[in-house]
Amino acid sequence: MMIVMKPTATEQEVQAVVERVRSVGAGTHISRGEEVTVIGAIGDREHVARLELEGYAGVDRVVPILKPYKLSSVQFKHGERTVLDIAGRKVGGSNFAMIAGPCTVESREQTLETARIVRDAGWAGGTLFRGGAYKPRTSPYAFQGLGQEGLRLLAEAKAETGLPIVTELMDQRDLDQVLEVADVIQIGARNMQNYSLLAEVGRSGRPVLLKRGLSATLEELLMAAEYVLKEGNPSVMLCERGIRTFETAYRFTLDLMAVPVLKELTHLPVIVDPSHAAGRRDLVLPLSLAAAAAGADGIIVEVHPHPEQAICDGPQQLVADDFPEYMSRVLAAAEVAGKALATV
Ligand code: PEP
Ligand code: MN
């Protein structure tokens, strides 16, 4: 249930409702919007309904949320969009984000060179730098990432360029170290339903980029987001990165319908990853243009100074020298959808 307070409601009136809801064993989640405060009551619906909260001072109306996900549902913010603030970069609403960098951190030179190109692409104010120190590889024999050394190189890239860092966390035992450098914690497709990991990043309070599982429905994705939000962390962006279908001509099928449909279901920003969907560099630009024009709140794309030498995902990584041109074309498509990079 969602209890929408009147714009004139006082803090005491909000607290009185919160206490009443908690008295029947339900949890509460307060969302303070620009105009009104909304209290989410999470627990047994019958118990909460019996409280007849409509009659309480300061309460405007009580609205049931019919979906199994509550905090992420569009109803929860009644139309208002979540705009994340990532070290001064805005993501969501009319703000477009460009998250670019190599699949994995391989060396100091490769990391810093890519970070400089991303920064110099001309719109440093709205871009973020990605790079994995912990890599979820299908084969246990493949390169697993540089781990702590990779995090250290990301910290160096951040110190030099000022770009906020997006990096993946696979194991909660690495959380403290990842928190030292990550402005956004990426939860990879293969961990989308690792619920204890989701709760842990929820408790950390750090913004999260949550990738859709290879065969996850949108409802499952939103339920996964709910695990993070439920811990009091409101900063979640969802990421469509391609799903598995019967088609074998490309790595995954980029589900662009997910963009407008997620926007209908949730207030959270939706990012698209064309690189992992395509598996091929030549498809990255057309998919990015389509995603941006479809209203995505941002793109996460792999870029490498010498993709032919990359340790992983070489065939899909954009050549770093081509990145500025790629970026200006994608931003033009984002503009079609009414979005622009938000400078600090
Ligand atoms: C990645 O972003 O490098 C990655 C491994 O992505 P995904 O989890 O979507 O496969
Ligand atoms: Mn990759």
Coordinates of C-alpha atoms and ligand atoms in Angstrom, one line a residue:
M1 CA 0.0 0.0 0.0
M2 CA 1.1 3.5 -0.6
I3 CA 0.0 6.4 1.6
V4 CA 0.1 9.7 -0.2
M5 CA 0.3 12.6 2.2
K6 CA -1.1 16.0 1.4
P7 CA 1.4 18.7 0.3
T8 CA 0.6 20.5 3.6
A9 CA 1.2 17.4 5.8
T10 CA 3.6 18.1 8.7
E11 CA 6.5 15.9 9.8
Q12 CA 4.5 14.9 12.9
E13 CA 1.6 13.8 10.7
V14 CA 4.0 11.7 8.6
Q15 CA 5.5 10.2 11.7
A16 CA 2.1 9.4 13.2
V17 CA 1.2 7.4 10.1
V18 CA 4.6 5.6 10.1
E19 CA 4.2 4.6 13.7
R20 CA 0.6 3.4 13.1
V21 CA 1.7 1.3 10.1
R22 CA 4.6 -0.2 12.1
S23 CA 2.3 -1.0 15.0
V24 CA 0.7 -3.8 12.9
G25 CA 4.1 -5.3 12.0
A26 CA 4.4 -3.7 8.5
G27 CA 7.6 -2.0 7.3
T28 CA 7.6 1.6 6.0
H29 CA 9.6 3.4 3.4
I30 CA 9.3 7.1 3.2
S31 CA 9.9 8.9 -0.2
R32 CA 10.0 12.6 0.0
G33 CA 9.2 14.1 -3.4
E34 CA 9.3 17.7 -4.5
E35 CA 5.6 18.1 -3.8
V36 CA 4.4 15.4 -1.5
T37 CA 5.7 12.7 0.8
V38 CA 4.7 9.1 0.1
I39 CA 4.8 6.4 2.7
G40 CA 5.2 2.8 1.4
A41 CA 3.7 0.3 3.7
I42 CA 5.2 -3.1 3.1
G43 CA 3.6 -6.0 4.8
D44 CA 0.3 -7.7 5.2
R45 CA -2.2 -5.8 3.1
E46 CA -5.2 -6.7 5.1
H47 CA -3.6 -5.4 8.3
V48 CA -2.7 -2.1 6.8
A49 CA -6.1 -1.7 5.1
R50 CA -7.8 -2.2 8.5
L51 CA -6.1 0.9 9.9
E52 CA -8.3 3.1 7.7
L53 CA -5.4 5.5 7.2
E54 CA -7.5 7.8 5.0
G55 CA -8.9 9.3 8.1
Y56 CA -5.6 10.3 9.5
A57 CA -4.4 13.9 9.6
G58 CA -2.3 14.9 6.6
V59 CA -3.3 11.8 4.6
D60 CA -4.5 12.5 1.1
R61 CA -5.2 9.0 -0.2
V62 CA -4.2 5.4 0.2
V63 CA -3.4 3.5 -3.0
P64 CA -2.8 -0.2 -3.3
I65 CA 0.2 -1.3 -5.4
L66 CA -0.9 -4.3 -7.3
K67 CA 2.5 -5.4 -8.7
P68 CA 4.8 -7.7 -6.7
Y69 CA 7.5 -5.1 -6.8
K70 CA 6.6 -2.0 -4.8
L71 CA 9.5 0.5 -4.3
S72 CA 10.5 0.2 -7.9
S73 CA 7.0 0.6 -9.3
V74 CA 6.1 3.7 -11.2
Q75 CA 3.1 4.1 -8.9
F76 CA 5.4 4.4 -5.9
K77 CA 6.5 7.8 -7.1
H78 CA 3.3 8.5 -9.0
G79 CA 4.9 9.5 -12.2
E80 CA 8.0 11.2 -10.9
R81 CA 11.3 9.8 -12.3
T82 CA 14.3 8.9 -10.2
V83 CA 17.3 11.0 -11.1
L84 CA 20.6 9.6 -9.7
D85 CA 23.4 11.9 -8.8
I86 CA 26.7 10.1 -9.5
A87 CA 29.5 12.4 -8.2
G88 CA 27.6 15.3 -9.8
R89 CA 26.6 13.5 -13.0
K90 CA 22.8 13.2 -13.3
V91 CA 21.3 10.0 -14.6
G92 CA 17.6 9.7 -15.4
G93 CA 14.8 12.1 -16.3
S94 CA 16.1 14.2 -19.1
N95 CA 19.7 13.4 -18.3
F96 CA 21.6 11.0 -20.6
A97 CA 24.6 9.1 -19.3
M98 CA 27.5 7.8 -21.3
I99 CA 29.4 5.1 -19.4
A100 CA 32.5 4.0 -21.4
G101 CA 35.6 2.1 -20.9
P102 CA 37.3 -1.3 -21.4
C103 CA 35.7 -4.6 -20.6
T104 CA 38.4 -5.3 -18.1
V105 CA 41.3 -3.4 -16.6
E106 CA 44.4 -5.0 -18.1
S107 CA 47.2 -2.6 -17.5
R108 CA 48.0 0.8 -16.3
E109 CA 48.7 2.1 -19.8
Q110 CA 45.5 0.6 -21.3
T111 CA 43.4 1.9 -18.5
L112 CA 44.7 5.4 -18.4
E113 CA 44.8 5.8 -22.1
T114 CA 41.2 4.8 -22.4
A115 CA 40.1 7.0 -19.5
R116 CA 41.8 10.0 -21.1
I117 CA 40.1 9.4 -24.4
V118 CA 36.7 9.1 -22.7
R119 CA 37.4 12.3 -20.7
D120 CA 38.5 14.2 -23.8
A121 CA 35.6 13.1 -25.9
G122 CA 34.3 16.6 -25.2
W123 CA 31.5 16.1 -22.7
A124 CA 33.4 14.9 -19.7
G125 CA 30.8 16.4 -17.5
G126 CA 28.2 13.7 -18.3
T127 CA 30.4 10.7 -18.8
L128 CA 31.5 7.9 -16.5
F129 CA 34.3 5.4 -16.8
R130 CA 33.7 1.6 -16.7
G131 CA 36.2 -1.2 -16.3
G132 CA 36.0 -4.6 -14.6
A133 CA 38.5 -5.7 -11.9
Y134 CA 36.5 -8.8 -11.1
K135 CA 35.2 -10.5 -14.3
P136 CA 32.4 -13.0 -14.5
R137 CA 33.8 -15.4 -17.1
T138 CA 32.0 -18.4 -18.5
S139 CA 35.2 -20.4 -18.3
P140 CA 37.1 -20.8 -15.0
Y141 CA 40.3 -21.0 -17.1
A142 CA 39.8 -17.6 -18.7
F143 CA 41.3 -14.3 -17.3
Q144 CA 39.3 -13.5 -14.1
G145 CA 40.4 -9.9 -13.8
L146 CA 43.2 -8.1 -12.0
G147 CA 41.3 -7.9 -8.7
Q148 CA 42.7 -5.5 -6.2
E149 CA 45.4 -4.3 -8.6
G150 CA 42.6 -3.5 -11.1
L151 CA 40.8 -1.5 -8.4
R152 CA 44.0 0.4 -7.8
L153 CA 44.3 1.3 -11.5
L154 CA 40.7 2.4 -11.6
A155 CA 41.4 4.7 -8.6
E156 CA 44.4 6.2 -10.5
A157 CA 42.2 6.7 -13.6
K158 CA 39.6 8.5 -11.4
A159 CA 42.2 10.7 -9.7
E160 CA 43.7 11.7 -13.1
T161 CA 40.5 12.3 -15.1
G162 CA 37.9 13.0 -12.5
L163 CA 35.6 10.5 -14.2
P164 CA 33.3 8.5 -11.8
I165 CA 34.0 4.8 -11.8
V166 CA 31.5 2.0 -12.6
T167 CA 32.9 -1.4 -11.7
E168 CA 31.5 -4.9 -11.0
L169 CA 31.2 -6.6 -7.7
M170 CA 30.9 -10.4 -7.8
D171 CA 31.6 -11.4 -4.3
Q172 CA 30.5 -9.6 -1.1
R173 CA 33.8 -10.3 0.5
D174 CA 35.3 -7.7 -1.9
L175 CA 32.7 -5.1 -1.1
D176 CA 34.9 -2.9 1.1
Q177 CA 37.6 -2.7 -1.4
V178 CA 35.2 -2.0 -4.3
L179 CA 33.6 0.7 -2.2
E180 CA 36.9 2.5 -2.0
V181 CA 36.8 3.3 -5.8
A182 CA 33.4 2.6 -7.2
D183 CA 31.0 5.5 -7.7
V184 CA 28.6 2.9 -9.1
I185 CA 28.6 -0.8 -8.3
Q186 CA 27.8 -3.0 -11.3
I187 CA 25.9 -6.2 -10.6
G188 CA 26.5 -8.4 -13.6
A189 CA 23.8 -10.3 -15.6
R190 CA 24.9 -13.6 -14.0
N191 CA 24.5 -12.2 -10.5
M192 CA 21.1 -10.5 -11.0
Q193 CA 19.5 -13.0 -8.8
N194 CA 22.2 -13.3 -6.2
Y195 CA 19.9 -12.0 -3.5
S196 CA 22.4 -11.8 -0.7
L197 CA 24.7 -9.8 -2.8
L198 CA 21.9 -7.5 -3.8
A199 CA 20.9 -6.9 -0.2
E200 CA 24.6 -6.2 0.7
V201 CA 25.0 -3.6 -2.0
G202 CA 21.6 -2.2 -0.9
R203 CA 23.0 -1.8 2.6
S204 CA 26.2 -0.1 1.3
G205 CA 24.1 2.8 0.0
R206 CA 26.3 3.1 -3.1
P207 CA 24.5 3.6 -6.5
V208 CA 24.0 0.3 -8.3
L209 CA 23.9 -0.6 -12.0
L210 CA 21.8 -3.8 -12.1
K211 CA 22.1 -5.8 -15.3
R212 CA 19.3 -7.9 -16.6
G213 CA 20.0 -11.7 -16.4
L214 CA 20.5 -13.6 -19.7
S215 CA 17.0 -15.0 -19.4
A216 CA 15.3 -12.9 -16.8
T217 CA 11.9 -11.3 -17.3
L218 CA 11.4 -7.7 -16.7
E219 CA 9.4 -8.6 -13.6
E220 CA 12.3 -10.6 -12.3
L221 CA 14.6 -7.7 -13.0
L222 CA 12.4 -5.4 -11.0
M223 CA 12.2 -7.9 -8.2
A224 CA 16.0 -7.9 -8.1
A225 CA 16.0 -4.1 -7.9
E226 CA 13.6 -4.4 -5.1
Y227 CA 16.2 -6.2 -3.0
V228 CA 18.5 -3.2 -3.2
L229 CA 15.8 -0.6 -2.7
K230 CA 14.4 -2.5 0.3
E231 CA 17.6 -2.0 2.2
G232 CA 17.1 1.8 1.9
N233 CA 19.3 2.4 -1.1
P234 CA 17.2 4.4 -3.7
S235 CA 20.0 4.7 -6.3
V236 CA 19.5 1.9 -8.8
M237 CA 19.7 2.0 -12.6
L238 CA 18.6 -1.0 -14.6
C239 CA 20.5 -2.2 -17.6
E240 CA 19.3 -4.1 -20.6
R241 CA 22.3 -6.0 -22.1
G242 CA 20.7 -8.6 -24.4
I243 CA 18.8 -11.7 -23.6
R244 CA 19.2 -15.3 -24.9
T245 CA 16.8 -16.2 -27.7
F246 CA 16.8 -18.9 -30.4
E247 CA 18.9 -16.6 -32.7
T248 CA 22.5 -17.5 -33.0
A249 CA 23.7 -15.0 -35.6
Y250 CA 24.8 -12.6 -32.8
R251 CA 25.8 -13.0 -29.2
F252 CA 22.5 -12.0 -27.6
T253 CA 19.3 -10.3 -28.7
L254 CA 19.1 -6.7 -27.5
D255 CA 15.6 -6.3 -26.2
L256 CA 14.9 -2.7 -26.9
M257 CA 11.2 -3.1 -26.1
A258 CA 12.4 -3.4 -22.6
V259 CA 13.2 0.4 -22.6
P260 CA 9.7 1.8 -23.1
V261 CA 8.1 -1.0 -21.2
L262 CA 10.3 -0.6 -18.2
K263 CA 9.6 3.1 -18.2
E264 CA 5.9 2.2 -18.0
L265 CA 6.5 -0.1 -15.0
T266 CA 9.3 1.7 -13.0
H267 CA 10.6 5.1 -12.1
L268 CA 14.2 3.9 -12.2
P269 CA 16.6 4.9 -15.0
V270 CA 17.2 2.4 -17.8
I271 CA 20.6 2.0 -19.4
V272 CA 21.4 -0.1 -22.5
D273 CA 24.5 -2.1 -23.1
P274 CA 24.9 -2.7 -26.8
S275 CA 28.4 -4.2 -26.5
H276 CA 27.5 -7.4 -24.7
A277 CA 24.3 -7.9 -26.7
A278 CA 26.1 -7.6 -30.0
G279 CA 29.4 -9.3 -29.4
R280 CA 30.5 -7.5 -32.6
R281 CA 31.8 -3.9 -32.9
D282 CA 30.0 -3.1 -36.1
L283 CA 26.6 -3.6 -34.4
V284 CA 27.4 -1.3 -31.5
L285 CA 26.6 2.0 -33.2
P286 CA 23.3 1.1 -34.8
L287 CA 22.1 -0.5 -31.5
S288 CA 23.3 2.5 -29.5
L289 CA 21.4 4.9 -31.8
A290 CA 18.3 2.8 -31.5
A291 CA 18.5 2.6 -27.8
A292 CA 19.1 6.3 -27.3
A293 CA 16.2 7.2 -29.7
A294 CA 14.0 4.7 -27.8
G295 CA 14.4 6.8 -24.7
A296 CA 17.2 5.0 -22.8
D297 CA 18.7 7.0 -20.0
G298 CA 22.2 6.1 -21.0
I299 CA 24.5 3.7 -22.7
I300 CA 27.3 1.5 -21.2
V301 CA 29.7 0.7 -23.9
E302 CA 33.1 -1.1 -24.1
V303 CA 36.0 0.9 -25.5
H304 CA 39.7 -0.2 -25.8
P305 CA 42.7 1.5 -27.3
H306 CA 43.7 -1.7 -29.2
P307 CA 40.8 -4.1 -29.2
E308 CA 42.7 -6.7 -31.2
Q309 CA 45.0 -7.1 -28.2
A310 CA 42.2 -7.1 -25.6
I311 CA 42.2 -9.9 -23.0
C312 CA 38.5 -10.3 -23.2
D313 CA 35.6 -9.2 -25.4
G314 CA 38.0 -7.8 -28.0
P315 CA 35.6 -8.2 -31.0
Q316 CA 32.9 -6.0 -29.5
Q317 CA 35.0 -3.2 -28.0
L318 CA 35.0 0.1 -29.9
V319 CA 38.4 1.4 -31.0
A320 CA 39.1 4.2 -28.5
D321 CA 40.1 6.6 -31.3
D322 CA 36.6 6.2 -32.8
F323 CA 34.9 7.0 -29.5
P324 CA 34.5 10.8 -29.9
E325 CA 32.7 10.4 -33.2
Y326 CA 30.6 7.5 -31.8
M327 CA 29.6 9.6 -28.8
S328 CA 28.5 12.6 -30.8
R329 CA 26.3 10.4 -33.0
V330 CA 24.7 8.7 -29.9
L331 CA 24.1 12.1 -28.3
A332 CA 22.3 13.3 -31.4
A333 CA 20.0 10.3 -31.1
A334 CA 19.4 10.9 -27.4
E335 CA 18.5 14.5 -28.3
V336 CA 15.7 13.1 -30.5
A337 CA 14.3 11.5 -27.4
G338 CA 14.6 14.7 -25.4
K339 CA 17.7 13.9 -23.5
A340 CA 21.1 15.4 -23.1
L341 CA 24.3 14.7 -21.1
A342 CA 24.0 16.5 -17.8
T343 CA 27.1 18.5 -17.0
V344 CA 28.2 18.8 -13.4
Ligands
PEP1 C1 30.5 -6.5 -18.4 O1 29.8 -5.5 -18.3 O2 31.7 -6.6 -18.5 C2 29.8 -7.8 -18.3 C3 30.4 -9.0 -18.0 O3 28.5 -7.8 -18.5 P1 27.3 -8.8 -18.3 O4 27.2 -9.1 -16.9 O5 26.1 -8.1 -18.9 O6 27.6 -10.0 -19.2
MN2 MN 32.8 -7.4 -21.4

